[in-house]
């Protein structure tokens, strides 16, 4: 294990005079700058984790301030990297703040000739909010379920980004090893303090984490007052910094509902500590439904409608999703997992096709309204939820699972673009009721050994999965050969990537140039519902992960067989119960029916606002252990 290196004050450092001047009004900042100066003397690259909050902003400011002073003194400055995670669902106010501050860092580094690189990581397409929720893969992370959204969008994305950075920086084993610095502080919370002490973090000594990476925590002993004091001095120009932090301080004031940033921060901290079911973020995601209400966003909208009113559509969509958690009419009742005996669970599962249709319309509507509002205000759009890439990914998932007719997501897109806007209805929260679970229905496993029937109309829909004999036949020109799966079956060797992906340019070209024709030809009840996925695969627009072709093939086969049984799309609960009753009468062994009490429908609570009709807006071409805990786990992940 690496021995700790302590960085003492260097009275002979060429930048000591400047540090001593800062020490007169902020001793802690001076002490941190001496530590950073000493670290740079070793030649170690610095990797700074930055969240856009006050603490990480102080850290970056300290490092860049030392770098400027070293540059003025003719001293070398090792490579510096700022790593940041964009979850895709942050509060738009936070995203605007983050993008603005990142631009300031880049400009500051350019003006002073600093070796700074900024890396921004984003969740994978597969785990992104639009594809995860609207694609029908899983429910939102409700309070009674797991908080895997935080893991997928923040933790995993941040770890992947950091792994990439370290893989590059460690290529030269003889060079000084990089050191990670963050703005963690002991007094943030009892949990944070315990974790910091368990890792052995230090403000003046290099420490080593579980992955063997070197770390340094320069502001670990600072209080919140110390942090705001530093930001105040930087704002006043007493400390040369990449930013005057006026927008940062404005955010803390507005989000906390105070004229004072310090008081606003205290209010947000107190509110976050009371959210036992939330992730603890004080200014979290616009889509977060783990809390009763997004008080931070609502406070900002109420306090300054002119500045933050643009966030209303997103807040309305969030509230609709949160309030309808227990609307069992919005769920699909036929499970996706078929057990070894050929039975499928019948009970409230993931969102129904109708609910997914509505969520896509509501989301696209919110985006269209922002495009129009931004255009009218003469500014760039302040949020973008999805683009062509996400839209096609949703359409592909709907296709392979048989959720909707082929290219249905694209049909919705064009309807919204034509001005048929749909805002989420305003509802009150439905009371919590038990998850309806009725038992199981027998479907068998016939799709695994289906044979041709001799009926040409039916044979077109037999379980070919994602295989295309035509592409294999002309593989010399099409480029697709045959691939044998571990099951012994054969399918087409479609192009694959490290993870599920959609080609952005290909998706845009298909939607804008070809979608109308494909919707007209295939958006009907007679067409194989997996047609959209097959089309995207054949055009190289959608690519599965390397190890997922077999799974996609099996899912498509199952969907094709289920379509022949009339068990795809919106399968009504009443019909499933009738089938279960019929099977019991025929002697098919299924569990007894358990009828839970029904909850009121959300429809009774609707209070629709009058919708404003807008003309078509080219939104994508602009410049931007509870009982419900296992609900999400019942939906397998087909594209991981």
Coordinates of C-alpha atoms in Angstrom, one line a residue:
X1 CA 0.0 0.0 0.0
X2 CA 1.2 3.5 -0.8
X3 CA 2.6 5.3 2.2
X4 CA 0.9 8.6 3.1
X5 CA 2.6 11.6 1.8
X6 CA 2.2 14.8 3.9
X7 CA 2.4 18.2 2.2
X8 CA 3.7 20.8 4.6
X9 CA 3.7 24.5 4.2
X10 CA 6.5 25.7 1.9
X11 CA 7.8 29.0 3.1
X12 CA 10.1 29.1 0.1
X13 CA 7.5 28.4 -2.5
X14 CA 7.4 31.1 -5.2
X15 CA 3.7 31.5 -4.7
X16 CA 3.9 31.7 -0.8
X17 CA 3.5 35.5 -0.9
X18 CA 0.1 35.2 -2.6
X19 CA -1.0 32.4 -0.3
X20 CA 0.1 34.4 2.7
X21 CA -2.1 37.3 1.5
X22 CA -5.1 35.0 1.3
X23 CA -4.3 33.7 4.7
X24 CA -5.1 37.0 6.3
X25 CA -8.8 36.7 5.5
X26 CA -9.3 32.9 4.9
X27 CA -6.7 30.8 6.8
X28 CA -8.3 27.5 5.7
X29 CA -8.1 28.4 2.1
X30 CA -4.5 29.3 2.4
X31 CA -3.8 25.9 4.1
X32 CA -5.6 24.0 1.4
X33 CA -3.7 25.9 -1.3
X34 CA -0.3 25.0 0.3
X35 CA -1.3 21.3 0.2
X36 CA -2.4 21.6 -3.4
X37 CA 0.8 23.5 -4.3
X38 CA 2.9 20.7 -2.6
X39 CA 1.0 18.0 -4.5
X40 CA 1.6 19.8 -7.8
X41 CA 5.4 19.8 -7.0
X42 CA 5.2 16.0 -7.2
X43 CA 4.0 16.1 -10.8
X44 CA 0.8 14.1 -10.0
X45 CA -2.2 14.8 -12.2
X46 CA -5.2 16.0 -10.3
X47 CA -8.7 14.5 -10.9
X48 CA -11.4 16.7 -9.4
X49 CA -14.9 15.4 -8.9
X50 CA -17.3 18.3 -9.5
X51 CA -21.1 18.2 -8.9
X52 CA -21.9 21.9 -9.5
X53 CA -22.6 22.4 -5.7
X54 CA -20.8 24.8 -3.5
X55 CA -18.3 22.4 -2.0
X56 CA -16.9 20.9 -5.2
X57 CA -16.9 24.4 -6.7
X58 CA -14.6 25.6 -3.9
X59 CA -12.3 22.7 -4.5
X60 CA -12.0 23.4 -8.2
X61 CA -11.5 27.1 -7.5
X62 CA -8.7 26.3 -5.1
X63 CA -6.9 24.1 -7.6
X64 CA -7.2 26.5 -10.5
X65 CA -6.2 29.4 -8.3
X66 CA -3.0 27.6 -7.3
X67 CA -2.4 26.6 -10.9
X68 CA -2.6 30.3 -12.1
X69 CA -0.2 31.4 -9.4
X70 CA 2.2 28.6 -10.3
X71 CA 2.0 29.6 -14.0
X72 CA 2.7 33.2 -13.1
X73 CA 5.8 32.1 -11.2
X74 CA 7.0 29.9 -14.0
X75 CA 6.3 26.6 -12.2
X76 CA 5.0 23.5 -14.0
X77 CA 1.3 22.6 -13.6
X78 CA 0.5 18.9 -14.0
X79 CA -2.5 17.8 -16.0
X80 CA -5.9 18.6 -14.4
X81 CA -9.2 16.9 -15.1
X82 CA -12.6 17.9 -13.9
X83 CA -15.1 14.9 -14.0
X84 CA -18.8 15.6 -13.9
X85 CA -21.9 13.5 -14.2
X86 CA -25.0 14.6 -16.2
X87 CA -27.8 12.3 -15.2
X88 CA -30.1 13.7 -17.9
X89 CA -32.8 14.4 -15.4
X90 CA -31.4 17.0 -13.1
X91 CA -33.4 20.0 -12.3
X92 CA -33.2 22.3 -15.3
X93 CA -32.0 25.0 -13.0
X94 CA -29.1 22.8 -11.8
X95 CA -28.2 21.8 -15.4
X96 CA -28.1 25.4 -16.6
X97 CA -25.9 26.3 -13.6
X98 CA -23.6 23.3 -14.2
X99 CA -23.2 23.9 -17.9
X100 CA -22.5 27.6 -17.3
X101 CA -19.9 26.9 -14.7
X102 CA -18.2 24.3 -16.8
X103 CA -17.9 26.8 -19.6
X104 CA -16.4 29.3 -17.2
X105 CA -13.8 26.7 -16.1
X106 CA -12.9 26.0 -19.7
X107 CA -12.6 29.7 -20.6
X108 CA -10.5 30.4 -17.5
X109 CA -8.1 27.6 -18.3
X110 CA -7.8 28.8 -21.9
X111 CA -7.0 32.4 -20.9
X112 CA -4.3 31.3 -18.4
X113 CA -2.9 28.5 -20.4
X114 CA -3.8 25.8 -17.9
X115 CA -3.7 22.1 -18.8
X116 CA -7.3 21.5 -17.8
X117 CA -9.6 18.9 -19.4
X118 CA -13.3 18.5 -18.6
X119 CA -15.0 15.2 -18.9
X120 CA -18.8 14.8 -18.6
X121 CA -20.3 11.4 -18.2
X122 CA -23.9 10.4 -19.0
X123 CA -25.9 7.3 -18.2
X124 CA -26.0 4.6 -20.8
X125 CA -28.9 4.8 -23.2
X126 CA -30.4 1.7 -21.8
X127 CA -30.6 3.1 -18.2
X128 CA -31.6 6.6 -19.2
X129 CA -35.0 7.8 -17.8
X130 CA -36.9 7.9 -21.2
X131 CA -35.8 4.4 -22.2
X132 CA -36.1 2.9 -18.8
X133 CA -39.5 4.3 -17.9
X134 CA -41.3 5.2 -21.1
X135 CA -39.7 2.3 -22.9
X136 CA -41.6 0.0 -20.5
X137 CA -38.6 -1.7 -19.0
X138 CA -39.2 -0.6 -15.4
X139 CA -41.4 1.5 -13.2
X140 CA -40.1 4.8 -11.8
X141 CA -38.2 4.5 -8.5
X142 CA -41.2 5.0 -6.2
X143 CA -40.6 5.3 -2.4
X144 CA -41.7 1.7 -1.9
X145 CA -39.2 0.3 -4.4
X146 CA -35.5 0.3 -4.8
X147 CA -33.5 3.5 -5.5
X148 CA -31.7 2.0 -8.5
X149 CA -32.1 5.3 -10.4
X150 CA -29.4 6.8 -8.2
X151 CA -27.1 3.8 -8.8
X152 CA -27.7 3.7 -12.6
X153 CA -27.5 7.5 -13.3
X154 CA -25.0 8.7 -10.7
X155 CA -22.9 6.0 -9.1
X156 CA -22.4 3.7 -12.1
X157 CA -22.0 6.6 -14.5
X158 CA -19.5 8.3 -12.2
X159 CA -17.5 5.1 -11.6
X160 CA -17.4 4.3 -15.4
X161 CA -16.2 7.8 -16.1
X162 CA -13.5 7.6 -13.4
X163 CA -12.4 4.2 -14.6
X164 CA -11.9 5.6 -18.1
X165 CA -9.9 8.5 -16.8
X166 CA -7.7 6.4 -14.7
X167 CA -7.1 3.9 -17.5
X168 CA -5.7 6.7 -19.5
X169 CA -3.7 8.4 -16.8
X170 CA -2.1 5.1 -15.6
X171 CA -0.8 4.0 -19.0
X172 CA 2.6 5.3 -18.2
X173 CA 3.5 3.3 -15.1
X174 CA 6.7 5.3 -14.5
X175 CA 4.8 8.7 -14.4
X176 CA 3.5 10.2 -11.1
X177 CA 0.2 8.6 -10.3
X178 CA -3.0 10.7 -10.4
X179 CA -4.7 11.9 -7.2
X180 CA -8.5 12.2 -6.9
X181 CA -9.8 15.2 -5.0
X182 CA -13.4 15.9 -4.0
X183 CA -15.1 18.5 -1.9
X184 CA -16.3 16.2 0.8
X185 CA -16.7 17.7 4.3
X186 CA -17.1 16.0 7.7
X187 CA -19.9 18.2 8.9
X188 CA -22.2 17.5 6.0
X189 CA -24.0 14.7 7.8
X190 CA -23.3 12.0 10.4
X191 CA -23.4 9.4 7.6
X192 CA -21.0 11.3 5.5
X193 CA -18.6 11.8 8.4
X194 CA -18.7 8.0 9.2
X195 CA -17.9 7.1 5.6
X196 CA -15.1 9.7 5.4
X197 CA -13.4 8.4 8.5
X198 CA -13.8 4.8 7.5
X199 CA -11.9 5.6 4.3
X200 CA -9.2 7.4 6.2
X201 CA -9.5 10.6 4.2
X202 CA -7.2 13.4 5.0
X203 CA -6.8 17.1 4.1
X204 CA -3.0 17.0 4.1
X205 CA -2.0 13.3 3.5
X206 CA -2.5 11.1 0.5
X207 CA -4.9 8.3 1.3
X208 CA -5.7 5.2 -0.8
X209 CA -9.2 3.9 -1.6
X210 CA -10.4 0.4 -2.0
X211 CA -9.4 0.5 -5.7
X212 CA -5.9 1.5 -4.9
X213 CA -6.4 5.0 -6.2
X214 CA -4.8 7.9 -4.4
X215 CA -7.0 10.6 -2.8
X216 CA -6.7 14.0 -1.1
X217 CA -9.6 15.9 0.6
X218 CA -8.4 19.5 1.0
X219 CA -11.6 21.0 2.5
X220 CA -12.6 18.0 4.7
X221 CA -12.5 20.1 7.9
X222 CA -14.3 23.2 6.5
X223 CA -17.8 24.2 7.8
X224 CA -20.6 25.4 5.5
X225 CA -19.8 28.9 6.7
X226 CA -16.2 28.5 5.6
X227 CA -17.4 27.5 2.2
X228 CA -19.7 30.4 1.7
X229 CA -17.1 32.8 3.1
X230 CA -14.7 31.6 0.4
X231 CA -17.3 32.0 -2.3
X232 CA -18.0 35.5 -1.0
X233 CA -14.3 36.5 -1.3
X234 CA -14.1 35.0 -4.8
X235 CA -17.2 36.9 -5.7
X236 CA -15.6 40.1 -4.4
X237 CA -12.4 39.5 -6.4
X238 CA -10.1 38.9 -3.4
X239 CA -9.4 35.4 -4.7
X240 CA -8.7 34.9 -8.4
X241 CA -11.2 32.2 -9.4
X242 CA -12.7 30.8 -12.6
X243 CA -16.1 32.2 -11.5
X244 CA -17.6 34.9 -9.3
X245 CA -20.2 32.3 -8.3
X246 CA -23.1 34.8 -8.6
X247 CA -25.3 32.1 -10.3
X248 CA -24.3 29.5 -7.7
X249 CA -25.2 31.8 -4.8
X250 CA -28.4 32.8 -6.6
X251 CA -29.4 29.1 -6.9
X252 CA -28.9 28.5 -3.2
X253 CA -31.0 31.5 -2.4
X254 CA -33.9 30.6 -4.7
X255 CA -33.9 26.8 -4.1
X256 CA -34.0 27.5 -0.3
X257 CA -36.6 30.2 -0.5
X258 CA -34.4 32.9 1.1
X259 CA -32.7 36.1 0.3
X260 CA -29.5 34.7 1.8
X261 CA -27.6 31.8 0.2
X262 CA -26.5 30.5 3.6
X263 CA -30.0 30.3 5.0
X264 CA -31.2 28.8 1.7
X265 CA -28.6 26.1 2.0
X266 CA -29.6 25.4 5.6
X267 CA -33.2 25.0 4.6
X268 CA -32.4 22.6 1.8
X269 CA -30.2 20.6 4.1
X270 CA -33.0 20.4 6.7
X271 CA -35.6 19.4 4.1
X272 CA -33.3 16.7 2.6
X273 CA -32.7 15.2 6.1
X274 CA -36.4 14.7 6.5
X275 CA -36.9 12.9 3.3
X276 CA -36.3 9.3 4.5
X277 CA -37.5 7.8 1.3
X278 CA -35.5 10.1 -1.0
X279 CA -31.9 9.9 -2.1
X280 CA -30.9 12.8 0.1
X281 CA -30.2 15.2 -2.8
X282 CA -31.1 18.7 -1.9
X283 CA -31.8 19.8 -5.4
X284 CA -32.6 16.5 -7.1
X285 CA -33.9 15.2 -10.4
X286 CA -37.0 16.7 -12.0
X287 CA -38.3 13.1 -12.4
X288 CA -37.7 12.0 -8.8
X289 CA -40.8 10.4 -7.3
X290 CA -39.2 9.1 -4.2
X291 CA -40.3 12.2 -2.4
X292 CA -43.9 13.5 -1.9
X293 CA -43.2 16.7 -3.7
X294 CA -40.3 18.4 -5.3
X295 CA -40.3 21.3 -2.9
X296 CA -37.0 22.8 -4.2
X297 CA -38.4 23.2 -7.7
X298 CA -41.8 24.4 -6.5
X299 CA -40.2 26.9 -4.3
X300 CA -38.2 28.3 -7.2
X301 CA -41.2 28.4 -9.5
X302 CA -43.3 30.2 -6.8
X303 CA -40.6 32.6 -5.8
X304 CA -39.6 33.8 -9.3
X305 CA -42.1 32.6 -12.0
X306 CA -40.4 34.7 -14.7
X307 CA -37.0 33.1 -14.0
X308 CA -38.1 29.5 -13.3
X309 CA -41.6 29.3 -14.7
X310 CA -40.2 27.2 -17.6
X311 CA -39.9 24.3 -15.2
X312 CA -43.7 24.0 -14.6
X313 CA -44.3 21.3 -17.4
X314 CA -41.6 19.0 -15.9
X315 CA -42.9 19.5 -12.4
X316 CA -46.5 18.8 -13.6
X317 CA -45.3 15.6 -15.3
X318 CA -43.4 14.5 -12.1
X319 CA -46.4 15.1 -9.9
X320 CA -48.7 13.1 -12.3
X321 CA -46.3 10.1 -12.1
X322 CA -46.0 10.4 -8.3
X323 CA -49.7 10.8 -7.7
X324 CA -50.6 7.8 -9.8
X325 CA -48.3 5.3 -8.2
X326 CA -51.4 3.4 -6.8
X327 CA -53.5 3.8 -9.9
X328 CA -53.8 0.1 -10.8
X329 CA -55.6 0.9 -14.0
X330 CA -52.4 2.2 -15.4
X331 CA -50.6 -1.1 -15.1
X332 CA -50.1 -4.1 -17.3
X333 CA -51.6 -7.3 -15.8
X334 CA -49.8 -10.0 -17.8
X335 CA -46.3 -10.6 -16.5
X336 CA -43.3 -11.1 -18.8
X337 CA -41.6 -14.0 -17.1
X338 CA -42.8 -17.5 -18.1
X339 CA -41.9 -20.1 -15.5
X340 CA -40.7 -23.6 -16.1
X341 CA -44.3 -24.9 -16.0
X342 CA -45.4 -22.4 -18.7
X343 CA -47.3 -20.1 -16.3
X344 CA -47.3 -16.3 -16.3
X345 CA -48.2 -14.2 -13.3
X346 CA -51.4 -12.2 -13.5
X347 CA -51.2 -9.0 -11.4
X348 CA -50.2 -5.3 -11.5
X349 CA -46.8 -5.2 -13.1
X350 CA -45.1 -2.5 -15.2
X351 CA -47.0 0.3 -16.9
X352 CA -49.6 -0.6 -19.4
X353 CA -49.3 0.2 -23.1
X354 CA -51.9 3.0 -22.7
X355 CA -50.0 4.5 -19.8
X356 CA -46.7 4.4 -21.8
X357 CA -48.4 6.0 -24.7
X358 CA -49.6 8.8 -22.5
X359 CA -46.2 9.3 -20.8
X360 CA -44.5 9.7 -24.2
X361 CA -47.1 12.2 -25.3
X362 CA -46.8 14.2 -22.1
X363 CA -43.0 14.1 -22.2
X364 CA -42.9 15.2 -25.9
X365 CA -45.5 17.9 -25.1
X366 CA -43.4 19.3 -22.3
X367 CA -40.4 19.5 -24.6
X368 CA -42.4 21.1 -27.4
X369 CA -43.7 23.7 -25.0
X370 CA -40.2 24.5 -23.8
X371 CA -39.0 24.8 -27.4
X372 CA -41.7 27.3 -28.2
X373 CA -41.2 29.3 -25.0
X374 CA -37.5 29.4 -25.5
X375 CA -37.9 30.6 -29.0
X376 CA -40.3 33.3 -27.9
X377 CA -37.9 34.4 -25.2
X378 CA -34.9 34.4 -27.6
X379 CA -32.9 31.9 -25.6
X380 CA -31.7 28.4 -26.1
X381 CA -34.0 25.6 -24.9
X382 CA -33.4 25.2 -21.1
X383 CA -34.1 21.5 -21.0
X384 CA -34.2 18.6 -23.4
X385 CA -35.6 15.2 -22.3
X386 CA -35.1 13.1 -25.3
X387 CA -33.9 13.2 -28.9
X388 CA -34.2 10.9 -31.9
X389 CA -31.8 8.4 -30.3
X390 CA -34.1 7.9 -27.2
X391 CA -37.2 8.0 -29.3
X392 CA -36.0 5.1 -31.5
X393 CA -34.8 3.2 -28.5
X394 CA -38.3 3.5 -27.0
X395 CA -39.9 2.4 -30.3
X396 CA -37.5 -0.6 -30.4
X397 CA -38.4 -1.7 -26.9
X398 CA -42.1 -1.4 -27.5
X399 CA -41.6 -3.5 -30.7
X400 CA -39.6 -6.4 -29.2
X401 CA -42.0 -6.7 -26.3
X402 CA -45.1 -6.3 -28.5
X403 CA -46.3 -3.4 -26.4
X404 CA -47.6 -1.4 -29.4
X405 CA -47.9 -1.8 -33.1
X406 CA -44.7 -1.3 -35.1
X407 CA -43.4 2.3 -35.1
X408 CA -46.1 3.5 -32.7
X409 CA -43.6 5.8 -30.8
X410 CA -42.8 7.5 -34.1
X411 CA -46.5 8.0 -34.8
X412 CA -47.0 9.7 -31.5
X413 CA -44.0 11.9 -32.2
X414 CA -45.5 13.1 -35.5
X415 CA -48.9 13.7 -33.8
X416 CA -47.3 15.9 -31.1
X417 CA -45.2 17.7 -33.7
X418 CA -48.4 18.5 -35.6
X419 CA -49.7 20.3 -32.6
X420 CA -51.7 17.6 -30.9
X421 CA -50.4 18.3 -27.4
X422 CA -51.3 16.5 -24.3
X423 CA -50.5 17.8 -20.8
X424 CA -50.6 15.5 -17.8
X425 CA -53.9 15.9 -15.9
X426 CA -53.7 17.5 -12.5
X427 CA -54.6 14.8 -9.9
X428 CA -54.5 14.3 -6.2
X429 CA -52.4 11.5 -4.8
X430 CA -54.3 8.2 -4.8
X431 CA -54.3 6.3 -1.4
X432 CA -52.0 3.4 -0.9
X433 CA -53.6 0.1 -1.6
X434 CA -52.2 -3.5 -1.9
X435 CA -50.7 -4.6 -5.2
X436 CA -53.4 -6.5 -7.1
X437 CA -52.2 -10.1 -7.5
X438 CA -54.5 -12.7 -9.0
X439 CA -52.4 -15.8 -9.5
X440 CA -51.1 -17.3 -12.8
X441 CA -52.3 -18.1 -16.2
X442 CA -51.0 -21.1 -18.3
X443 CA -49.6 -20.2 -21.7
X444 CA -47.2 -23.1 -22.1
X445 CA -43.9 -22.8 -23.9
X446 CA -45.2 -23.6 -27.4
X447 CA -43.2 -20.9 -29.1
X448 CA -40.0 -22.9 -28.5
X449 CA -41.2 -25.8 -30.7
X450 CA -43.7 -24.2 -33.1
X451 CA -43.8 -25.7 -36.5
X452 CA -45.3 -24.4 -39.8
X453 CA -49.0 -24.8 -40.0
X454 CA -49.4 -24.6 -43.8
X455 CA -51.5 -21.4 -43.4
X456 CA -49.5 -18.7 -45.2
X457 CA -51.1 -15.9 -43.2
X458 CA -50.1 -17.5 -39.9
X459 CA -46.7 -18.7 -41.1
X460 CA -45.6 -15.2 -41.7
X461 CA -45.9 -14.6 -37.9
X462 CA -44.2 -17.8 -36.7
X463 CA -41.4 -17.4 -34.2
X464 CA -38.6 -16.3 -36.4
X465 CA -37.3 -14.0 -33.7
X466 CA -34.9 -11.4 -35.0
X467 CA -33.6 -13.7 -37.7
X468 CA -33.7 -12.4 -41.3
X469 CA -33.1 -15.1 -44.0
X470 CA -33.1 -12.5 -46.7
X471 CA -30.2 -10.7 -45.1
X472 CA -28.3 -13.9 -44.6
X473 CA -29.0 -15.0 -48.2
X474 CA -27.4 -11.8 -49.5
X475 CA -24.8 -11.5 -46.8
X476 CA -22.1 -10.7 -49.4
X477 CA -23.8 -7.4 -50.1
X478 CA -25.8 -6.9 -46.9
X479 CA -22.9 -7.9 -44.6
X480 CA -24.9 -10.1 -42.2
X481 CA -24.1 -13.7 -41.8
X482 CA -25.6 -16.5 -39.7
X483 CA -24.8 -16.8 -36.1
X484 CA -25.4 -20.0 -34.0
X485 CA -26.6 -19.3 -30.5
X486 CA -25.7 -21.3 -27.4
X487 CA -29.2 -22.8 -27.5
X488 CA -28.2 -24.4 -30.9
X489 CA -30.6 -22.1 -32.8
X490 CA -29.5 -19.9 -35.6
X491 CA -30.1 -16.2 -36.0
X492 CA -28.7 -13.3 -38.1
X493 CA -25.4 -12.0 -36.9
X494 CA -26.5 -8.4 -36.5
X495 CA -23.9 -5.7 -35.7
X496 CA -23.3 -5.4 -31.9
X497 CA -21.7 -2.9 -29.6
X498 CA -20.3 -3.0 -26.0
X499 CA -23.7 -1.9 -24.8
X500 CA -27.1 -1.4 -26.3
X501 CA -26.9 1.6 -28.6
X502 CA -28.8 3.6 -31.2
X503 CA -26.9 5.5 -33.9
X504 CA -27.9 9.1 -33.5
X505 CA -27.5 10.1 -37.2
X506 CA -29.2 7.0 -38.4
X507 CA -32.1 7.5 -36.0
X508 CA -32.6 11.1 -37.1
X509 CA -32.5 10.2 -40.8
X510 CA -35.0 7.4 -40.4
X511 CA -37.5 9.4 -38.4
X512 CA -37.3 12.5 -40.7
X513 CA -37.0 10.8 -44.1
X514 CA -38.5 7.3 -43.8
X515 CA -40.8 7.0 -40.8
X516 CA -44.0 8.1 -42.6
X517 CA -43.7 5.3 -45.1
X518 CA -43.0 2.6 -42.5
X519 CA -45.8 3.8 -40.3
X520 CA -48.2 3.7 -43.2
X521 CA -47.1 0.2 -44.2
X522 CA -46.6 -1.6 -40.8
X523 CA -48.6 0.3 -38.1
X524 CA -51.5 -2.2 -38.1
X525 CA -52.8 -5.3 -36.2
X526 CA -51.8 -7.8 -38.9
X527 CA -48.1 -7.0 -38.9
X528 CA -45.6 -8.8 -36.7
X529 CA -45.1 -6.4 -33.7
X530 CA -41.3 -7.0 -33.8
X531 CA -41.1 -5.5 -37.3
X532 CA -39.8 -2.2 -36.0
X533 CA -37.0 -3.8 -34.1
X534 CA -36.1 -6.0 -37.2
X535 CA -36.1 -2.8 -39.3
X536 CA -33.8 -1.0 -37.0
X537 CA -31.4 -4.0 -36.8
X538 CA -31.3 -4.4 -40.6
X539 CA -30.5 -0.8 -41.1
X540 CA -27.8 -0.7 -38.4
X541 CA -29.6 1.9 -36.5
X542 CA -30.1 -0.2 -33.3
X543 CA -27.2 -2.4 -32.0
X544 CA -27.5 -4.9 -29.2
X545 CA -24.8 -5.6 -26.7
X546 CA -22.3 -8.3 -27.8
X547 CA -23.8 -10.9 -25.5
X548 CA -27.5 -10.0 -26.0
X549 CA -28.3 -11.3 -29.5
X550 CA -29.5 -14.6 -28.1
X551 CA -31.7 -12.9 -25.5
X552 CA -33.2 -10.5 -28.0
X553 CA -33.9 -13.5 -30.3
X554 CA -35.7 -15.4 -27.5
X555 CA -37.7 -12.3 -26.5
X556 CA -38.8 -11.7 -30.1
X557 CA -39.8 -15.3 -30.5
X558 CA -41.9 -15.2 -27.4
X559 CA -43.5 -11.9 -28.5
X560 CA -44.4 -13.4 -31.9
X561 CA -46.0 -16.4 -30.3
X562 CA -47.9 -14.3 -27.7
X563 CA -49.2 -12.1 -30.6
X564 CA -50.8 -15.2 -32.2
X565 CA -52.5 -15.9 -28.9
X566 CA -53.8 -12.3 -28.7
X567 CA -51.7 -11.7 -25.6
X568 CA -49.7 -8.6 -26.6
X569 CA -50.5 -4.9 -26.3
X570 CA -53.3 -3.8 -23.9
X571 CA -54.5 -7.1 -22.5
X572 CA -57.5 -6.3 -20.3
X573 CA -57.5 -7.5 -16.8
X574 CA -61.1 -8.8 -17.1
X575 CA -60.1 -11.0 -20.1
X576 CA -57.2 -12.5 -18.2
X577 CA -59.4 -13.3 -15.2
X578 CA -61.9 -14.9 -17.6
X579 CA -59.1 -17.0 -19.1
X580 CA -58.0 -18.1 -15.7
X581 CA -61.5 -19.1 -14.7
X582 CA -61.9 -21.0 -18.0
X583 CA -58.6 -22.9 -17.4
X584 CA -59.7 -23.9 -14.0
X585 CA -62.9 -25.3 -15.5
X586 CA -60.8 -27.2 -18.1
X587 CA -58.7 -28.7 -15.3
X588 CA -55.6 -26.7 -16.0
X589 CA -53.8 -26.3 -12.7
X590 CA -53.5 -22.6 -11.8
X591 CA -53.4 -20.9 -8.4
X592 CA -56.7 -19.9 -6.9
X593 CA -58.0 -16.4 -7.7
X594 CA -57.3 -13.8 -5.0
X595 CA -59.3 -10.6 -5.6
X596 CA -57.8 -7.7 -3.7
X597 CA -59.9 -4.6 -3.0
X598 CA -59.9 -2.2 -5.9
X599 CA -58.5 1.3 -5.6
X600 CA -60.4 4.3 -7.1
X601 CA -59.3 5.2 -10.6
X602 CA -57.3 8.3 -11.2
X603 CA -59.8 9.4 -13.8
X604 CA -62.1 10.5 -11.0
X605 CA -59.5 13.0 -9.8
X606 CA -58.6 14.5 -13.2
X607 CA -58.9 18.3 -13.5
X608 CA -57.6 19.0 -17.0
X609 CA -56.4 22.4 -17.9
X610 CA -57.3 23.9 -21.2
X611 CA -54.5 23.0 -23.6
X612 CA -52.8 25.7 -25.7
X613 CA -52.5 24.6 -29.3
X614 CA -49.1 25.2 -30.7
X615 CA -48.0 24.7 -34.2
X616 CA -45.4 22.0 -35.1
X617 CA -42.1 22.7 -33.4
X618 CA -39.0 20.9 -34.5
X619 CA -37.9 20.0 -31.0
X620 CA -35.0 17.8 -32.0
X621 CA -33.4 20.1 -34.5
X622 CA -32.9 23.0 -32.0
X623 CA -29.5 23.8 -30.6
X624 CA -29.6 21.5 -26.3
X625 CA -39.6 -4.4 2.8
X626 CA -42.7 -3.1 1.3
X627 CA -45.0 -5.2 -0.7
X628 CA -44.4 -3.2 -3.8
X629 CA -40.6 -3.5 -3.6
X630 CA -40.4 -6.2 -6.2
X631 CA -42.6 -4.5 -8.8
X632 CA -39.7 -3.5 -11.0
X633 CA -37.9 -6.8 -10.6
X634 CA -40.6 -8.7 -12.4
X635 CA -39.7 -7.1 -15.7
X636 CA -36.5 -8.7 -17.2
X637 CA -33.9 -6.4 -18.9
X638 CA -33.8 -7.4 -22.5
X639 CA -31.1 -5.0 -23.7
X640 CA -28.5 -4.8 -21.0

